PDB file of C-alpha atoms in Angstrom:
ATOM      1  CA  UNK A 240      56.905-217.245  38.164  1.00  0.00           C
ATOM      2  CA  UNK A 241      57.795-213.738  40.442  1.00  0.00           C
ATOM      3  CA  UNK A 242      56.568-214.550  43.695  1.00  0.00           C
ATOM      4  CA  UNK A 243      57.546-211.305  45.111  1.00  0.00           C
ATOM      5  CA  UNK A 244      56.817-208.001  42.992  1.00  0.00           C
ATOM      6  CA  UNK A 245      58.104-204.923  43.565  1.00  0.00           C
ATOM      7  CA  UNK A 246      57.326-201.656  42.706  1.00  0.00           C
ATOM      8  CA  UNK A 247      58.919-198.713  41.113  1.00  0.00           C
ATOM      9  CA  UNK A 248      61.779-199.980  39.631  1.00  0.00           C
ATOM     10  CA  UNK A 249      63.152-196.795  39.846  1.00  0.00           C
ATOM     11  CA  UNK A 250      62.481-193.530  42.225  1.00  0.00           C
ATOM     12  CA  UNK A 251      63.994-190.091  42.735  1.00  0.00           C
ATOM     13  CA  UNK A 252      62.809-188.213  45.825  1.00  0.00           C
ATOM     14  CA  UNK A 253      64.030-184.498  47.131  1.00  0.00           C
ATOM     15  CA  UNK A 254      66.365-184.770  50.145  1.00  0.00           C
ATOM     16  CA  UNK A 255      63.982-184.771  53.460  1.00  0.00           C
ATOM     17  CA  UNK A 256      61.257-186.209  51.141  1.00  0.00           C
ATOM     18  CA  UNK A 257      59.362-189.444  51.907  1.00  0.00           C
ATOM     19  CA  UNK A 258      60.445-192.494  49.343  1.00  0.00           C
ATOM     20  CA  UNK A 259      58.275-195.719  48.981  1.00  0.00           C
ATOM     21  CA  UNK A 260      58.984-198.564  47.511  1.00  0.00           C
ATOM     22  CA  UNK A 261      56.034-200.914  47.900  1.00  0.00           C
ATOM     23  CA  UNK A 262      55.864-205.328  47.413  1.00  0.00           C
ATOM     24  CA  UNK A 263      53.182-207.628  46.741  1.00  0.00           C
ATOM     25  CA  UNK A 264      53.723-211.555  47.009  1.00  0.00           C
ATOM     26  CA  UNK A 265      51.327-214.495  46.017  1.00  0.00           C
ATOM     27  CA  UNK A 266      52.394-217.414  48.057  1.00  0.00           C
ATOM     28  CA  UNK A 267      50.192-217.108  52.012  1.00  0.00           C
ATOM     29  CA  UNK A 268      52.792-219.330  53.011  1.00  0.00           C
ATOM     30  CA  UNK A 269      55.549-216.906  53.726  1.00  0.00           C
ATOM     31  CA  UNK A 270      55.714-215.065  57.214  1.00  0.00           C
ATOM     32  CA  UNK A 271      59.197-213.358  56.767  1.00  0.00           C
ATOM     33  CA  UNK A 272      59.390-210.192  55.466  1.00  0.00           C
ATOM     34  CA  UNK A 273      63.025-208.576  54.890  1.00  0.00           C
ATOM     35  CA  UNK A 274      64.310-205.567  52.926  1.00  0.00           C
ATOM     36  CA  UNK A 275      67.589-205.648  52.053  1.00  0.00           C
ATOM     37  CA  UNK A 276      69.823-202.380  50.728  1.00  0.00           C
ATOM     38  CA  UNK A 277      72.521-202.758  48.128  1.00  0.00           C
ATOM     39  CA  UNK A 278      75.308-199.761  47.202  1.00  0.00           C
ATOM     40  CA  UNK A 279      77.186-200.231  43.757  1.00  0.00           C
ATOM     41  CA  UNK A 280      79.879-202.586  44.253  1.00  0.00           C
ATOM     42  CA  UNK A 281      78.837-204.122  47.432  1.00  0.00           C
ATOM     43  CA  UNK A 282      76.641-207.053  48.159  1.00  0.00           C
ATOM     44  CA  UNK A 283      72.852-206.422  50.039  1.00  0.00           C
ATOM     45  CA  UNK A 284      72.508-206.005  53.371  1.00  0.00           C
ATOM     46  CA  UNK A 285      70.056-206.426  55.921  1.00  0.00           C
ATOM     47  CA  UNK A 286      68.035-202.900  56.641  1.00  0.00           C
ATOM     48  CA  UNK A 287      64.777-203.892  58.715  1.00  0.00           C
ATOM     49  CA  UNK A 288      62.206-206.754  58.678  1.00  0.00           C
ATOM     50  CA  UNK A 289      58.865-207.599  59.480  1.00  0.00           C
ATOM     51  CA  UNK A 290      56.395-210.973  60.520  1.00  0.00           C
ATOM     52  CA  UNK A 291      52.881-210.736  59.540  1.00  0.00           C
ATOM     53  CA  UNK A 292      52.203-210.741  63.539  1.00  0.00           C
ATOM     54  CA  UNK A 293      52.523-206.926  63.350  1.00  0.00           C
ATOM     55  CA  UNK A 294      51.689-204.536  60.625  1.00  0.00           C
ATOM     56  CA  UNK A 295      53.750-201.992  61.339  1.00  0.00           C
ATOM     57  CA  UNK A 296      57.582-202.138  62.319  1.00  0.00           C
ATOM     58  CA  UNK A 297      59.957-198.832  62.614  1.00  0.00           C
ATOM     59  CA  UNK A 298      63.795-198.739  62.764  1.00  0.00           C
ATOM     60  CA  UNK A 299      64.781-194.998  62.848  1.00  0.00           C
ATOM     61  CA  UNK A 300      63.759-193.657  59.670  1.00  0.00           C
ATOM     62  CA  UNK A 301      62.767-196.925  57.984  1.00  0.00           C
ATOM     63  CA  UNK A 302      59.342-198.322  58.747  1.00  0.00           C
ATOM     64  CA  UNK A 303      57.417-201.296  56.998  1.00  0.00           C
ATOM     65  CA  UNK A 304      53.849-201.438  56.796  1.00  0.00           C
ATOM     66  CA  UNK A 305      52.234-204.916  55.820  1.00  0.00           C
ATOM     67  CA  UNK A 306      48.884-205.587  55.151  1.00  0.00           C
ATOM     68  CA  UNK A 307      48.351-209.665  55.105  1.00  0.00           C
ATOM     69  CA  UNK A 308      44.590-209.567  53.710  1.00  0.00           C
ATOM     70  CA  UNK A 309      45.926-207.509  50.322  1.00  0.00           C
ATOM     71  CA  UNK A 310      49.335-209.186  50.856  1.00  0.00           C
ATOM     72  CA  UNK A 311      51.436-206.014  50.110  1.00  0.00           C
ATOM     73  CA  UNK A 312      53.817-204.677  52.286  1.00  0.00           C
ATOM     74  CA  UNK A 313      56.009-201.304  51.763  1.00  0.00           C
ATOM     75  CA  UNK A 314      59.487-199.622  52.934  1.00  0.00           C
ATOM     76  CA  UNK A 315      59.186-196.344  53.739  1.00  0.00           C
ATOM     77  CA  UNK A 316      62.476-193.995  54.503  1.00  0.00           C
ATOM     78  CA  UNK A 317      61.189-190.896  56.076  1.00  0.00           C
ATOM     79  CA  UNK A 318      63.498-187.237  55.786  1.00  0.00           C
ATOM     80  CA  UNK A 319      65.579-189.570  52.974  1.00  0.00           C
ATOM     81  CA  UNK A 320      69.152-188.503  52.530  1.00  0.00           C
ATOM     82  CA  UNK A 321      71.546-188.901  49.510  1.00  0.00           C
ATOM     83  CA  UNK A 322      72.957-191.371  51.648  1.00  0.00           C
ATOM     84  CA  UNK A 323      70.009-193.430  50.896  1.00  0.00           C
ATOM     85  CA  UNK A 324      70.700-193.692  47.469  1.00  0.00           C
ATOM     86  CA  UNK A 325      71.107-197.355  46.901  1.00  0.00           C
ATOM     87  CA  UNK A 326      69.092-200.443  45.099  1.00  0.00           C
ATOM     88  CA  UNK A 327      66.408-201.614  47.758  1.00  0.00           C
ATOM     89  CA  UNK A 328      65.112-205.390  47.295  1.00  0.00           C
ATOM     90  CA  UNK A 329      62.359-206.674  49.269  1.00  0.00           C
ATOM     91  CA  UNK A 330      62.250-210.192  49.973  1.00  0.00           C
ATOM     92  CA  UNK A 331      59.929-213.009  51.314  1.00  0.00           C
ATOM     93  CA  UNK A 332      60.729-216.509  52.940  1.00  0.00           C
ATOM     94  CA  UNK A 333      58.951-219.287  55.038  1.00  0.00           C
ATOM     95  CA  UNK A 334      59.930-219.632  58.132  1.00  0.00           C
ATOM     96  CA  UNK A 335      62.280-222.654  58.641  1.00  0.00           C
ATOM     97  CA  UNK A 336      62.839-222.396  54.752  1.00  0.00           C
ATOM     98  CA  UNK A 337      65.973-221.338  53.814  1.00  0.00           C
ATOM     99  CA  UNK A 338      65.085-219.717  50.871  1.00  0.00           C
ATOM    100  CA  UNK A 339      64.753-215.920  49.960  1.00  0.00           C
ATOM    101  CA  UNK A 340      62.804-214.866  47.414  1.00  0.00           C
ATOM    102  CA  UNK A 341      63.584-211.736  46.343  1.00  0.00           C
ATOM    103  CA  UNK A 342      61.471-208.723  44.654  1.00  0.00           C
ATOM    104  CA  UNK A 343      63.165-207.542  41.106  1.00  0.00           C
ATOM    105  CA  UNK A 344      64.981-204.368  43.172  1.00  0.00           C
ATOM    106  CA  UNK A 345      64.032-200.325  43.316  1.00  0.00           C
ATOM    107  CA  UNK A 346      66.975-197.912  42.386  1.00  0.00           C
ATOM    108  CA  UNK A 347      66.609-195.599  44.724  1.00  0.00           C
ATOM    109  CA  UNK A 348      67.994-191.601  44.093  1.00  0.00           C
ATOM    110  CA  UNK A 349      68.131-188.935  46.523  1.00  0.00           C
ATOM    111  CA  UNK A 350      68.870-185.419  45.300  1.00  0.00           C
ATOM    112  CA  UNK A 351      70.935-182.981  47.533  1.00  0.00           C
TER     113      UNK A 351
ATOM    114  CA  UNK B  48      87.628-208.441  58.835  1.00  0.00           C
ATOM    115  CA  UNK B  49      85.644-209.423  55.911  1.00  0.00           C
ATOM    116  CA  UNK B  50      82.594-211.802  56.960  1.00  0.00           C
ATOM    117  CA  UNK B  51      82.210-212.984  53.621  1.00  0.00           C
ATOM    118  CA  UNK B  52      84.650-213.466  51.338  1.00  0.00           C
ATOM    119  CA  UNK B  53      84.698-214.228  47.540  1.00  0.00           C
ATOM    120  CA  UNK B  54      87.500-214.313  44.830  1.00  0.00           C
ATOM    121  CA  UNK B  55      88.027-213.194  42.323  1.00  0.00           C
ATOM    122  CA  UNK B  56      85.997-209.965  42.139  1.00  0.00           C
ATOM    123  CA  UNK B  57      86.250-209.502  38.353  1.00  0.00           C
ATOM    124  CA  UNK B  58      86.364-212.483  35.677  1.00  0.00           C
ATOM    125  CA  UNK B  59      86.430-211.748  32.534  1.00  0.00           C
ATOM    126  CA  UNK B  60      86.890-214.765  29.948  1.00  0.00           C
ATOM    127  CA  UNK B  61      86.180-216.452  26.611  1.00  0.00           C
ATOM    128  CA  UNK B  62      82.885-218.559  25.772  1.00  0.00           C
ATOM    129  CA  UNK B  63      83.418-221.994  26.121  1.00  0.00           C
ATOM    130  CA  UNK B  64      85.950-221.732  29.205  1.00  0.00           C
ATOM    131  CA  UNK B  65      86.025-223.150  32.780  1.00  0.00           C
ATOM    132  CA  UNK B  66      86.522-220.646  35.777  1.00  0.00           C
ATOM    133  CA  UNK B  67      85.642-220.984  39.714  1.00  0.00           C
ATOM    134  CA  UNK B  68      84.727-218.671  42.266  1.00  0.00           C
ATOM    135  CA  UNK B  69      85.633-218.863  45.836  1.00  0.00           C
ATOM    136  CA  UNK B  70      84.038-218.560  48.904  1.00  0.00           C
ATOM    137  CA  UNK B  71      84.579-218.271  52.474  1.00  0.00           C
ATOM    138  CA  UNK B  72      82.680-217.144  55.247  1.00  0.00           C
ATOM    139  CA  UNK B  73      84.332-216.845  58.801  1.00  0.00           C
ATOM    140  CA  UNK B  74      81.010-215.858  60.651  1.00  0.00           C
ATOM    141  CA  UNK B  75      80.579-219.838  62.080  1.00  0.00           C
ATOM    142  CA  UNK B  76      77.372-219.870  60.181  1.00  0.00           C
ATOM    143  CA  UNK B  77      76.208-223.631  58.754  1.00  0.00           C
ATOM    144  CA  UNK B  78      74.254-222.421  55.934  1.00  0.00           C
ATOM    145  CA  UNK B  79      75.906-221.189  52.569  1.00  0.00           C
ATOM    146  CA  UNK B  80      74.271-219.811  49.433  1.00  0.00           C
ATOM    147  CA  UNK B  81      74.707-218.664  45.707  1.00  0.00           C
ATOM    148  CA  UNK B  82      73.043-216.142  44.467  1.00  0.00           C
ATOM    149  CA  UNK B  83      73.245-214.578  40.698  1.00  0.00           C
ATOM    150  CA  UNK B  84      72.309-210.991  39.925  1.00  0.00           C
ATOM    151  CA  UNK B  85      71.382-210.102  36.236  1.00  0.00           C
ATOM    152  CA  UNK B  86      72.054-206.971  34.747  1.00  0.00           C
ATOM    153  CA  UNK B  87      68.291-206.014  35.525  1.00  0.00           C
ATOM    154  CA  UNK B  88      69.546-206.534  38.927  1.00  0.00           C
ATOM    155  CA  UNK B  89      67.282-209.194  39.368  1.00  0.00           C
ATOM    156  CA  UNK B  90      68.749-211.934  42.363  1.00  0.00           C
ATOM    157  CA  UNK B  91      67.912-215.418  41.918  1.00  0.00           C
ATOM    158  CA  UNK B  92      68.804-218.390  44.572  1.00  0.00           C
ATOM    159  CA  UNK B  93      71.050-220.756  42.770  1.00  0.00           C
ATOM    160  CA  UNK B  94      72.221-223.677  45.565  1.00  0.00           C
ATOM    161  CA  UNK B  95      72.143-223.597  49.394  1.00  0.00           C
ATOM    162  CA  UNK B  96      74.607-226.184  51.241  1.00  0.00           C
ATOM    163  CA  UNK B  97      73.695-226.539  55.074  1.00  0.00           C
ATOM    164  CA  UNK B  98      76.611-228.408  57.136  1.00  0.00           C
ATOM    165  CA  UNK B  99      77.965-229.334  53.789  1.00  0.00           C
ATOM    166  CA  UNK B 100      75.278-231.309  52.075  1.00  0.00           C
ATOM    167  CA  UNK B 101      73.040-229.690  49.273  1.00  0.00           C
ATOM    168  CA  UNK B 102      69.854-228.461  50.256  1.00  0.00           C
ATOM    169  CA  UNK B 103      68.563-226.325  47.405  1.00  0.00           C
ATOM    170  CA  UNK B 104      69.700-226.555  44.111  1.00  0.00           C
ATOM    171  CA  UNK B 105      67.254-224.090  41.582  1.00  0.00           C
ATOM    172  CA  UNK B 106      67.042-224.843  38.148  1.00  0.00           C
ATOM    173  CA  UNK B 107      70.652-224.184  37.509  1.00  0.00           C
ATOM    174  CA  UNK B 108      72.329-225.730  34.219  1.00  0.00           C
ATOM    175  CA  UNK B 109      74.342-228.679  34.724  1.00  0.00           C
ATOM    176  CA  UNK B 110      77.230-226.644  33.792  1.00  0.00           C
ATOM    177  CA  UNK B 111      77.311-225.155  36.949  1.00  0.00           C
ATOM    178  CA  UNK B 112      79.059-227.152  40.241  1.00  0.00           C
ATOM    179  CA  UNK B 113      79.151-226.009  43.680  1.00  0.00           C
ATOM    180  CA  UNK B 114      81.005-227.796  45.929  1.00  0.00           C
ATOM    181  CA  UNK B 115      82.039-227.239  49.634  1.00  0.00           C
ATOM    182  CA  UNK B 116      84.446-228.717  51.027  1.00  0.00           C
ATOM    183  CA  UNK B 117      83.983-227.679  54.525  1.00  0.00           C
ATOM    184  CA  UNK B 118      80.717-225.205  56.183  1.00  0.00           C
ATOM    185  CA  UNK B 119      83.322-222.151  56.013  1.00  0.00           C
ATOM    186  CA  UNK B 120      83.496-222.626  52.300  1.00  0.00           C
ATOM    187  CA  UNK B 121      81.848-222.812  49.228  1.00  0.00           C
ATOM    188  CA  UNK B 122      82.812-223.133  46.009  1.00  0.00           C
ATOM    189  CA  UNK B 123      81.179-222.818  42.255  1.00  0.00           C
ATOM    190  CA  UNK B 124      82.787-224.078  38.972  1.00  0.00           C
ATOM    191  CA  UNK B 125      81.455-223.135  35.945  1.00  0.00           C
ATOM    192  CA  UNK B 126      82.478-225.491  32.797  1.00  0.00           C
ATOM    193  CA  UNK B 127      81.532-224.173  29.068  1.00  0.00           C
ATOM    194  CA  UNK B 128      81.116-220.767  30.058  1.00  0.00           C
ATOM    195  CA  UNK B 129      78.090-219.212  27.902  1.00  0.00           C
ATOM    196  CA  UNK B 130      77.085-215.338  27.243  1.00  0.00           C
ATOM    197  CA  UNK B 131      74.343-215.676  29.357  1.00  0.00           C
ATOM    198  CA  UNK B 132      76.558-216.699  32.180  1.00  0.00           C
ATOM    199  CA  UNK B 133      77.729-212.958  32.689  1.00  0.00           C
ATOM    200  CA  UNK B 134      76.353-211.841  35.599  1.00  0.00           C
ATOM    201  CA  UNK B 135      77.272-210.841  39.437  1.00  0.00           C
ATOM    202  CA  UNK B 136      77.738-214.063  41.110  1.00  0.00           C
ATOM    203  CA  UNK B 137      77.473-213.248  45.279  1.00  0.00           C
ATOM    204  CA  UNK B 138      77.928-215.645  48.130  1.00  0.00           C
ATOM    205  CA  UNK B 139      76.021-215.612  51.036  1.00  0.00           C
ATOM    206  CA  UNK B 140      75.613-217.098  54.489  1.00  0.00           C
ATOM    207  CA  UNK B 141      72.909-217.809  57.346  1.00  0.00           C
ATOM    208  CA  UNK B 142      72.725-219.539  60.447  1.00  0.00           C
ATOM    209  CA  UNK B 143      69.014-220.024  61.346  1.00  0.00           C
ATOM    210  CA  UNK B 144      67.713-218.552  64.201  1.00  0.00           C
ATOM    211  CA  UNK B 145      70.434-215.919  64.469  1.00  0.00           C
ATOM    212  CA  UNK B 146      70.248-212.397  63.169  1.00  0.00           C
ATOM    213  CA  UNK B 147      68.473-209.546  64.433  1.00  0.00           C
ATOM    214  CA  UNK B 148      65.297-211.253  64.259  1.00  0.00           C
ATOM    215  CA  UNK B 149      66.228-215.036  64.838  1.00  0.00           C
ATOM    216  CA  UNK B 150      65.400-215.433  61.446  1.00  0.00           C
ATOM    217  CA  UNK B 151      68.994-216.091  59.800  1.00  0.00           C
ATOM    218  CA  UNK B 152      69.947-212.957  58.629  1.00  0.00           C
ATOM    219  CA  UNK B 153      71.988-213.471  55.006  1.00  0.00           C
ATOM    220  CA  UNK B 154      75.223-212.241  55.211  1.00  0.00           C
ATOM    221  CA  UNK B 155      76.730-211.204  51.531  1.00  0.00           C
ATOM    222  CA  UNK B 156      79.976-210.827  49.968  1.00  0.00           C
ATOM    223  CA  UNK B 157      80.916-208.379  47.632  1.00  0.00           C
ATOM    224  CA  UNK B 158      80.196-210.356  44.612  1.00  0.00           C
ATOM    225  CA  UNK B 159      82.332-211.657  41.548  1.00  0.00           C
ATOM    226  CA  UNK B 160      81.309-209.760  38.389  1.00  0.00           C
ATOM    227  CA  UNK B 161      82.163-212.648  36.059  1.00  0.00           C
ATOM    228  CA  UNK B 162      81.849-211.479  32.225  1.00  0.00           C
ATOM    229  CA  UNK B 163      81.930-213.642  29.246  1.00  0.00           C
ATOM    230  CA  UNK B 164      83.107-212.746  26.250  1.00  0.00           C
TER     231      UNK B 164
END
């Protein structure tokens, strides 16, 4: 059963494009919404996160939009660098649960 | 200084062997996790200890052990190691209500690409 599904599972985008990676979950019990950012050979870490108090929530070049009624919520990395390139997982949890569920991952290219 | 540590980074071994990973996290956090990555990527939750006791445990074979001896550490043995055991095995830690967004940001480690052979 994949609570969390995420969409592509891969994308290339032109350097100072726009890259989304979009997430849809089933259980209306989770109100913790994190994306997490994986390079090859390292483990993922923490980029931004959202609650479904808000619908919008910007770090930099990184916002998340969520939209509770369609329960979807997106990454998007605005002017995207080949920096970027990197597997992007989103992720959903219940508060006070200490359980991540995580979305099956979006390879993520940037070309120079 | 690494956060969260795990050895050995490579494994490579026959079917029907025993190995361990280690763990250690020096961050002070209570909560400690497993978490296996498929070669789709895919990362499932396989145990969480909090303060030492066991507070998720997925539906992992019986073949597989965690153990953890103290809240900085935690430990998985593997017995009968199986093909479908190969994998990226990464260790991860929380302490709720900390993090960026109180939320208990998971800290990972670089994971131990264990391959069976």
């Amino acid at each position: 059963q994949q609570q969390v599904k995420q969409s592509p599972q891969s994308l290339i985008v032109q350097k100072g494009g726009i890259s989304i990676i979009n997430c849809a979950y089933e259980n209306t019990a989770f109100d913790y919404f994190p994306w997490y950012q994986q390079f090859p050979g390292k483990g993922p870490a923490l980029l931004i996160a959202i609650r479904p108090d808000v619908s919008e929530k910007k770090e930099g070049r990184f916002t998340i939009s969520f939209n509770k009624s369609a329960k979807q919520f997106s990454l998007h990395i605005m002017d995207s660098q080949p920096g970027d390139s990197a597997t992007y997982f989103c992720a959903a949890s219940r508060q006070g649960a200490q359980k991540l569920v995580f979305g099956q991952g979006t390879r993520l290219t940037i070309n120079p | 200084d690494t956060a969260v540590s795990q050895t050995p980074k490579y494994l490579v071994t026959q079917m029907g062997n025993d190995k361990s990973i280690k763990c250690e996290q020096n961050l002070g956090h209570d909560t400690m996790y497993w978490y296996k990555q498929d070669s789709k990527k895919f990362l499932k939750i396989m145990f969480s200890y909090n303060n030492k006791e066991l507070i998720i445990n997925e539906t992992v074979p019986n073949r597989f052990s965690p153990k953890s001896p103290d809240k900085a550490h935690l430990n998985l043995h593997i017995n009968s190691l199986e093909l479908g055991d190969s994998a990226v095995y990464f260790c991860a830690s929380s302490q709720y209500g900390s993090g960026r967004w109180g939320t208990g940001e998971l800290f990972f480690g670089e994971g131990s690409r264990l391959t069976v052979l």
